[in-house]
Coordinates of C-alpha atoms in Angstrom, one line a residue:
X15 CA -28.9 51.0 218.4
X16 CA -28.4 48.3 215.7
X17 CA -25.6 50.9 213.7
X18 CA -24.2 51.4 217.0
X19 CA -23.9 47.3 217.9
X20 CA -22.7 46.7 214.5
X21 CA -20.2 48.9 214.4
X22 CA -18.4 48.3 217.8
X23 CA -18.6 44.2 216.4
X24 CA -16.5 45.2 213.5
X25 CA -14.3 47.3 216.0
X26 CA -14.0 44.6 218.3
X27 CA -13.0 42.3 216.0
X28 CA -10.4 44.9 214.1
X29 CA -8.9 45.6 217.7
X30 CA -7.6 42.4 219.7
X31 CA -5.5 41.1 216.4
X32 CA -3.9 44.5 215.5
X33 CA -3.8 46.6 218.4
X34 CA -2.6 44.3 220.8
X35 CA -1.3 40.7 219.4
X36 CA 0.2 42.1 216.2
X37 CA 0.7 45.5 217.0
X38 CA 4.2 45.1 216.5
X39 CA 3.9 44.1 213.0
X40 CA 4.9 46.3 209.8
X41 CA 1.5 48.3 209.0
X42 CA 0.3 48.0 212.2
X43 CA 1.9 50.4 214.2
X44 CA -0.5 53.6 213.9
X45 CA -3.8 51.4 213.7
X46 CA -4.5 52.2 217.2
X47 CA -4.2 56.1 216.8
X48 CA -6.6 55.3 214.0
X49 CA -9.1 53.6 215.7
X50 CA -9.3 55.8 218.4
X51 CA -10.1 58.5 216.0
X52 CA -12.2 56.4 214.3
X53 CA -14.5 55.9 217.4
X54 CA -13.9 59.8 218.6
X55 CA -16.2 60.6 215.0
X56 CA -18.7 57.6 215.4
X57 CA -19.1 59.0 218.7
X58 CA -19.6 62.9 217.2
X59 CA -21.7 61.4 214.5
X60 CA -24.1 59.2 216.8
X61 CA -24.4 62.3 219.4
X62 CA -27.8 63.1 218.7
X63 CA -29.4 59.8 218.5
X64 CA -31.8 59.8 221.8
X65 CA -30.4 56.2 223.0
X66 CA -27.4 57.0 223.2
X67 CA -26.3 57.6 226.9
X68 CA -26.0 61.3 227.1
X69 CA -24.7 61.2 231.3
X70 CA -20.8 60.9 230.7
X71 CA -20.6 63.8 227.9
X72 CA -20.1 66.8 230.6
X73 CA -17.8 64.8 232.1
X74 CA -15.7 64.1 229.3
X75 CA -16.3 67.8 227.6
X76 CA -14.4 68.7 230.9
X77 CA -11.8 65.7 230.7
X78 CA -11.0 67.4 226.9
X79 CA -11.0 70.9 228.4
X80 CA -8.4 70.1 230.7
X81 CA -6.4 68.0 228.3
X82 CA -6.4 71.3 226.0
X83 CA -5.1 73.5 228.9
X84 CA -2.2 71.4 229.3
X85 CA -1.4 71.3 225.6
X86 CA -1.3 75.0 225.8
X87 CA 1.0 75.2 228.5
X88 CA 3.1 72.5 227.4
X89 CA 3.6 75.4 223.9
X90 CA 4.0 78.4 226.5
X91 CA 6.8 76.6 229.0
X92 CA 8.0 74.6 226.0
X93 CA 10.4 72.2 227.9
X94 CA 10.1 69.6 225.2
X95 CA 10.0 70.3 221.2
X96 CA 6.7 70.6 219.0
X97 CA 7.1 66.7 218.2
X98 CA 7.3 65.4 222.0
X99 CA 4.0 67.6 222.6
X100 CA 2.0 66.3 220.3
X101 CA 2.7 62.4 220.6
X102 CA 2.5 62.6 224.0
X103 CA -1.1 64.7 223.5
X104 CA -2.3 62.1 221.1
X105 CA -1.6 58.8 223.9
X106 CA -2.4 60.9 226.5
X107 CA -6.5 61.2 224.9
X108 CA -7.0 57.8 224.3
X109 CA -7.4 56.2 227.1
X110 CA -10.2 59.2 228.5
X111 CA -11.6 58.9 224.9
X112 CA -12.2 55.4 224.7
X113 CA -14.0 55.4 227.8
X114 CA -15.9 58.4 227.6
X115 CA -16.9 57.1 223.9
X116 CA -17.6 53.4 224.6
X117 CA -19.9 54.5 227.2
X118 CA -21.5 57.0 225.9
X119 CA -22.9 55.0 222.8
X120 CA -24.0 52.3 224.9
X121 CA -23.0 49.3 222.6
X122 CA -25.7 46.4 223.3
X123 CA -24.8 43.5 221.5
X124 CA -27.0 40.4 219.9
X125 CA -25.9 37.0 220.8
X126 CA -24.6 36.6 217.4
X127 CA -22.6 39.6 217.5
X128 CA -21.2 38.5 220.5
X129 CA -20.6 35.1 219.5
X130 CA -18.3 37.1 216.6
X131 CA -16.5 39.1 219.2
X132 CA -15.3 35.8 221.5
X133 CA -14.5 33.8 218.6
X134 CA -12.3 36.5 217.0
X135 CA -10.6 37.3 221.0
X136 CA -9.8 32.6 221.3
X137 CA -8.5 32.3 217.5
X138 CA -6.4 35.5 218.1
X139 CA -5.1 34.4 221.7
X140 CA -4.3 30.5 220.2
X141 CA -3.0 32.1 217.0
X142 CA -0.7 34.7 219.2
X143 CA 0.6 31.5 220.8
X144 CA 1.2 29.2 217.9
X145 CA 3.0 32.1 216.4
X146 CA 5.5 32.8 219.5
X147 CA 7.0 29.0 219.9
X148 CA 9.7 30.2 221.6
X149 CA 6.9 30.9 224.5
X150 CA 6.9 27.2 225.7
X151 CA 10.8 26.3 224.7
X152 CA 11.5 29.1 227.1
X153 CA 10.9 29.4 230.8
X154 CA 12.3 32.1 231.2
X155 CA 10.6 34.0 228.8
X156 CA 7.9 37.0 229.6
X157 CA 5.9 38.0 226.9
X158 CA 3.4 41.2 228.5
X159 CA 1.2 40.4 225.4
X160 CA 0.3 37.5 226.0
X161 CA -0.9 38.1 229.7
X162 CA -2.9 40.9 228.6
X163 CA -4.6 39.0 225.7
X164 CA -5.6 36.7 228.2
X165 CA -7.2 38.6 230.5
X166 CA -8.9 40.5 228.4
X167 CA -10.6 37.2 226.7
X168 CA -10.8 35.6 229.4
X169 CA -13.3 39.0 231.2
X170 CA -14.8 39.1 228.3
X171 CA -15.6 35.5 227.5
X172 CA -16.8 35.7 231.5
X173 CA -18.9 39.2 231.1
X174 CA -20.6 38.5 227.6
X175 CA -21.6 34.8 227.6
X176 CA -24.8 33.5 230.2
X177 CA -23.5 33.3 234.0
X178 CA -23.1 29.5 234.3
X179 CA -20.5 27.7 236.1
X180 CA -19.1 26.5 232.7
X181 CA -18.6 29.5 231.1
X182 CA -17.1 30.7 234.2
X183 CA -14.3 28.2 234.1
X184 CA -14.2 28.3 230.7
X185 CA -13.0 32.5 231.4
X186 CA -10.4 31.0 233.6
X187 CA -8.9 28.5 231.1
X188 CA -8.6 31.3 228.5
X189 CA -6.6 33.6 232.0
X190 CA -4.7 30.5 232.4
X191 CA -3.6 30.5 228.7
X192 CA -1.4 33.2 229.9
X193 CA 0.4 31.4 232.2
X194 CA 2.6 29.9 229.4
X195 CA 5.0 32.9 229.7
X196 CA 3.8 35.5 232.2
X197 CA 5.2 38.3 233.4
X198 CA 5.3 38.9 237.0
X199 CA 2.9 41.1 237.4
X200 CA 0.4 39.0 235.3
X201 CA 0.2 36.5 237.6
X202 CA -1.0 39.3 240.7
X203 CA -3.1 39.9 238.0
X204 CA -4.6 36.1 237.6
X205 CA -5.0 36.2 241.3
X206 CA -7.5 39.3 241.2
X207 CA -9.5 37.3 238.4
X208 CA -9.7 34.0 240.8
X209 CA -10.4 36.2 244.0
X210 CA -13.4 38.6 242.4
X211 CA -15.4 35.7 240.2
X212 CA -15.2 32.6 242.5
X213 CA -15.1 34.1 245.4
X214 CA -16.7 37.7 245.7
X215 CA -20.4 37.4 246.5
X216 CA -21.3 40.8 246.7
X217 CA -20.6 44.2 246.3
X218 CA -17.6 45.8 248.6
X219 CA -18.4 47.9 251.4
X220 CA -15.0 49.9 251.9
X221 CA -15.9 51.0 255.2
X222 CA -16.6 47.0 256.5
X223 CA -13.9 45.2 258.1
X224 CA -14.9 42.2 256.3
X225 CA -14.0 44.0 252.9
X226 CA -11.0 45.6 254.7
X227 CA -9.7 42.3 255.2
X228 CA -10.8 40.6 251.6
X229 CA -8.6 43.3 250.3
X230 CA -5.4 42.6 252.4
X231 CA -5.8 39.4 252.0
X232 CA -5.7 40.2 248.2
X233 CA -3.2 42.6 248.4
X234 CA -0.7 39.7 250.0
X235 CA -1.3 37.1 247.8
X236 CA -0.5 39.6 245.0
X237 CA 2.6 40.8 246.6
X238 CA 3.5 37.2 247.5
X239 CA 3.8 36.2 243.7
X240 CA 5.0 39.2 242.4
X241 CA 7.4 39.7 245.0
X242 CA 10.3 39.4 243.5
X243 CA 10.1 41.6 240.6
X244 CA 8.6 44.3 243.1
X245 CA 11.8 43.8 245.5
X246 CA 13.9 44.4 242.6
X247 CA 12.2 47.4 241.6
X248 CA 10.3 49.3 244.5
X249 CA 12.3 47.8 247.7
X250 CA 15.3 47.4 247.4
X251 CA 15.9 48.9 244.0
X252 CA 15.6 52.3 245.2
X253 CA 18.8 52.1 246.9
X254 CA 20.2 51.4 243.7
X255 CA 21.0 54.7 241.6
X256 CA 21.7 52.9 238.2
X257 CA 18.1 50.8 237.6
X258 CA 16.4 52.7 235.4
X259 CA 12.4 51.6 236.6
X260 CA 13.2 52.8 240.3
X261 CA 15.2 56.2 239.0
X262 CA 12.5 56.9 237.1
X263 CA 9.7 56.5 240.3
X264 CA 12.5 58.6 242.3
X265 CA 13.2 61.3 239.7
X266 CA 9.0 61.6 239.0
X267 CA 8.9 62.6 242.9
X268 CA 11.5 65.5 242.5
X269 CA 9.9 66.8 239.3
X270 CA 6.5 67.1 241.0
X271 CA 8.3 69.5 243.8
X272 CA 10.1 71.2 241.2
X273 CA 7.4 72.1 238.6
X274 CA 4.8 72.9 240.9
X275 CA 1.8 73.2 240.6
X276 CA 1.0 72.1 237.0
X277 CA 4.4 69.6 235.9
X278 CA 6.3 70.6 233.1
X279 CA 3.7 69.5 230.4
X280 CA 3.6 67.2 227.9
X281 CA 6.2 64.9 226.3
X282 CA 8.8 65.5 228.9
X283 CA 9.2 62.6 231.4
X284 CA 8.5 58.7 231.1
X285 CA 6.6 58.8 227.9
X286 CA 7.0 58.0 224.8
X287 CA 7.2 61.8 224.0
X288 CA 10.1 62.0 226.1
X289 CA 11.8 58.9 224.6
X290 CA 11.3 59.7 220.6
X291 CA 12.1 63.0 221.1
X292 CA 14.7 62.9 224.5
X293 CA 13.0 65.2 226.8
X294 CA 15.8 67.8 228.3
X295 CA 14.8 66.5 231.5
X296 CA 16.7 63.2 231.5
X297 CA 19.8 65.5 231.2
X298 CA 18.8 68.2 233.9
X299 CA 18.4 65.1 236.6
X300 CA 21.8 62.7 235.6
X301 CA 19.0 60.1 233.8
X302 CA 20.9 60.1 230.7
X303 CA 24.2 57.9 231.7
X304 CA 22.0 55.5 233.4
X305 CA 21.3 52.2 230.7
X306 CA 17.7 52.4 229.9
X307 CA 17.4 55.8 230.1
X308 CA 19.7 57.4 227.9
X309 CA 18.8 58.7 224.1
X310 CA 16.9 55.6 222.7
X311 CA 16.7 53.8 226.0
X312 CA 14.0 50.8 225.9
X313 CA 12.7 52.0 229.8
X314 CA 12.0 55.9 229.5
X315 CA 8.4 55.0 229.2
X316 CA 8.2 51.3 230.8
X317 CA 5.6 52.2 233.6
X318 CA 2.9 54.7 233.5
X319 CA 3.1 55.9 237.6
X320 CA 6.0 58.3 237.0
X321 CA 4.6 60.1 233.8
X322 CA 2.2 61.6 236.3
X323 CA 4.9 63.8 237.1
X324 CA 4.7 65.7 233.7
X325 CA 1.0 67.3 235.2
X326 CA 2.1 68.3 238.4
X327 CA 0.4 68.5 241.9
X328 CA -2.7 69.4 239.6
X329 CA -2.4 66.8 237.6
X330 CA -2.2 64.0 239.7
X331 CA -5.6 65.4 241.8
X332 CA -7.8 65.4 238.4
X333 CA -6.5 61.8 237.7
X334 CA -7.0 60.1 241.1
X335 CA -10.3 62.7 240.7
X336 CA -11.3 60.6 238.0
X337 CA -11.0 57.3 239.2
X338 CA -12.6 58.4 242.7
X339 CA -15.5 59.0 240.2
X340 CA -15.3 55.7 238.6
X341 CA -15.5 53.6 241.7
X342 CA -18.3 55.2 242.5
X343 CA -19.9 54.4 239.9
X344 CA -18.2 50.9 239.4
X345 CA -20.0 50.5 243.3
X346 CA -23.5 51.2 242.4
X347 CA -23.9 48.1 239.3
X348 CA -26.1 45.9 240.7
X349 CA -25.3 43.0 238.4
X350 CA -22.4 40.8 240.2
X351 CA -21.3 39.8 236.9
X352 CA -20.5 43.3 235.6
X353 CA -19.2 44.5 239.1
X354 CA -17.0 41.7 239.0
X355 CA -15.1 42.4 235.2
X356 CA -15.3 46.4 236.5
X357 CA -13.2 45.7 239.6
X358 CA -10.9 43.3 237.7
X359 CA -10.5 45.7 235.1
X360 CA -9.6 48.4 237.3
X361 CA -7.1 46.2 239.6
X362 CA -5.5 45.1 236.0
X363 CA -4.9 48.4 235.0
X364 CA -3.7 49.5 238.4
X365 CA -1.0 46.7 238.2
X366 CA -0.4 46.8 234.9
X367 CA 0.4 50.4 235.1
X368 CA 3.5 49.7 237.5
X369 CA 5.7 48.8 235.1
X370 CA 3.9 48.7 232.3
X371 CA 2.5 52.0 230.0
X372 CA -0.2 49.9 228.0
X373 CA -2.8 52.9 229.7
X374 CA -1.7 55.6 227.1
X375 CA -1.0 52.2 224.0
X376 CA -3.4 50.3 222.1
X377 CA -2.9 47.7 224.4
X378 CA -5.0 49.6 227.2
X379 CA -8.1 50.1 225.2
X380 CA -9.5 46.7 226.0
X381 CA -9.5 47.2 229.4
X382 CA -10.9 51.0 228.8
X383 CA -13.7 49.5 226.5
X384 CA -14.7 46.4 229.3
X385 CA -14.8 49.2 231.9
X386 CA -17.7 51.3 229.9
X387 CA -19.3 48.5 229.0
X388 CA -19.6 47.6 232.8
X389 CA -21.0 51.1 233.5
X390 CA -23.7 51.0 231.5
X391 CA -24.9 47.9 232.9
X392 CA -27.6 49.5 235.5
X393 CA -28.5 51.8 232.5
X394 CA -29.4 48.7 230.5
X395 CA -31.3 47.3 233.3
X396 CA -33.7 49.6 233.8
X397 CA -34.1 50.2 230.4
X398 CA -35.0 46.2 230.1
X399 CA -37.2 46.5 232.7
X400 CA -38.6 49.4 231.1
X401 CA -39.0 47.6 227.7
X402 CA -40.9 44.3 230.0
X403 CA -43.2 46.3 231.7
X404 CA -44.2 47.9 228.4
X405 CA -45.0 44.4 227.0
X406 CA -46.6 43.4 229.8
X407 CA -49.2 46.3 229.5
X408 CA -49.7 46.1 225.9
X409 CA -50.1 42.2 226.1
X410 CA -53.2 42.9 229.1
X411 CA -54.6 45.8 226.6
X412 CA -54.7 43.4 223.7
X413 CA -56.5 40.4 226.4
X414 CA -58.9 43.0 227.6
X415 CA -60.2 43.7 223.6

């Protein structure tokens, strides 16, 4: 357990400064391909130590089966080239595989270790910002990396420090830190943090009107901020035939009809496949004269929805499969403090993924890693329990002597 702690510190602290603040940097680039190999070995290597947590690995044997099938038929139907398969494969794993992985080894950290991990996640955030100036001589600026190295300090400055009211506000300073230049959908973002810690009490029952009304209430606040970038794009941008974002939502609906049941595979729509090596598609449905998403167009793989598309009817019922799976298991933690960072982890990456493709980039694996973390959490409290009761008995056996 010790190798296992130790090893997802030093990856911790590798991850926030090149994967997501730097990752633009020369060098820096492929770290995040790396890494996620990296842990993909730790995890084959560990695999037979009897504390790891052995529950997720059918699951994930099946996510990797499925994966494979689609690689195969992405050869067979061959819409896209070789190159355009294979880069969409590789950012198409990680996500699955640094879930599946991080929860699976069961990472339990000392306070040290943590201690390591925050401090590495508030220099890199206040470095980030000294380094971008132009972040407060610009109001009109929106920099997506800052908002998501905020939020992903700020959850985990809130999940792995002791529940006090300090540390709680201290988790919303570090949130607030994005603020300086958000994007729009940052902020809907914010609001989830502020609604689930200071306000949620307990769990949500889906089926209560109470929580069906939470939610809304929720859901309008987010759209009231956020509004109007989401005009722009989902409202009344899909009237208009030359805004890339929309076309591409649009276009991902006719593909799913088209290629039925299974999409037309890997590397061929609104990834970054289909964009390094310009997916055929673009020219088959009139994308290519529109600005954005012609050959080396900025917004071929600017939000993650649409890719969906490539997989199909079948495609799109294994991924909402697998986070059907995930609430159910987010819904069972009994720790509020961990059901909390879940939920705000999965509401992050469901807005984040509107016009945003940080789920298949090294910018999504902090939000993958805080998820599995989270899922472990009634796993750990049993075993503490476990581990006290065991005391207890041994520390009455040694009295009775």
């Amino acid at each position: 357990m010790k190798g296992i702690a130790r090893f997802f510190t030093l990856y911790w602290i590798i991850y926030f400064p090149t994967c997501i603040a730097y990752n633009d940097l020369p060098g820096f680039s492929n770290i995040d391909e790396m890494m996620t190999i990296i842990l993909f070995l730790f995890t084959l290597l560990m695999c037979r130590k009897r504390y790891i947590n052995r529950k997720p690995s059918k699951e994930f044997i099946v996510c990797l089966g499925i994966i494979a099938f689609y690689f195969v038929y992405s050869l067979i139907w061959g819409v896209n080239v070789l190159g355009g398969i294979l880069l969409d494969l590789m950012q198409e794993v990680r996500p699955y595989t640094i879930i599946f992985c991080t929860w699976i080894l069961n990472p339990q950290f000392s306070r040290k270790q943590k201690k390591w991990m925050l401090a590495t996640m508030v220099l890199t955030l206040v470095s980030w910002i000294i380094y971008h100036p132009d972040s407060f001589e610009n109001r009109n600026a929106e920099f997506p990396v800052l908002g998501q190295l905020a939020i992903c300090t700020g959850m985990s400055w809130y999940l792995l420090t002791k529940q006090t009211k300090r540390n709680r506000n201290i988790a919303l300073l570090l949130v607030l830190m994005g603020m300086i230049a958000p994007k729009y959908k940052f902020m809907g973002e914010v609001v989830c943090f502020i609604a689930f810690i200071y306000f949620l009490k307990k769990r949500l029952n889906f089926r209560s009107p109470k929580t069906i009304l939470y939610c809304t209430v929720i859901a309008t606040i987010v759209l009231t901020v956020t509004w109007t970038r989401f005009d722009a794009y989902y409202v009344s941008g899909l009237n208009n035939e030359y805004l890339a974002r929309p076309m591409t939502y649009k276009t991902s609906l006719k593909i799913l009809c088209d290629y039925l049941p299974f999409g037309p595979g890997f590397g061929t729509f609104a990834c970054n496949g289909a964009w390094k090596f310009y997916s055929p598609l673009y020219y088959k449905y009139n994308l290519n004269d529109i600005w954005g998403l012609d050959e080396g167009g900025g917004f071929i793989c600017d939000a993650y929805y649409p890719t969906l598309a490539q997989f199909g009817i079948v495609g799109v019922f294994f991924f909402l499969w697998f986070w059907k799976r995930r609430f159910k298991e987010i819904n069972v933690i009994q720790d509020m403090r961990y059901y909390r960072v879940a939920m705000i982890t999965v509401c992050c990456l469901a807005i984040e993924q509107m016009a945003d493709s940080s789920w298949l980039s090294g910018k999504g694996m902090g939000y993958c890693m805080l998820l599995a973390l989270c899922l472990n959490a009634n796993r750990n409290m049993m075993i503490e329990r476990q581990r006290q009761m065991a005391a207890t008995v041994s520390e009455q056996a040694e009295n009775t002597k």
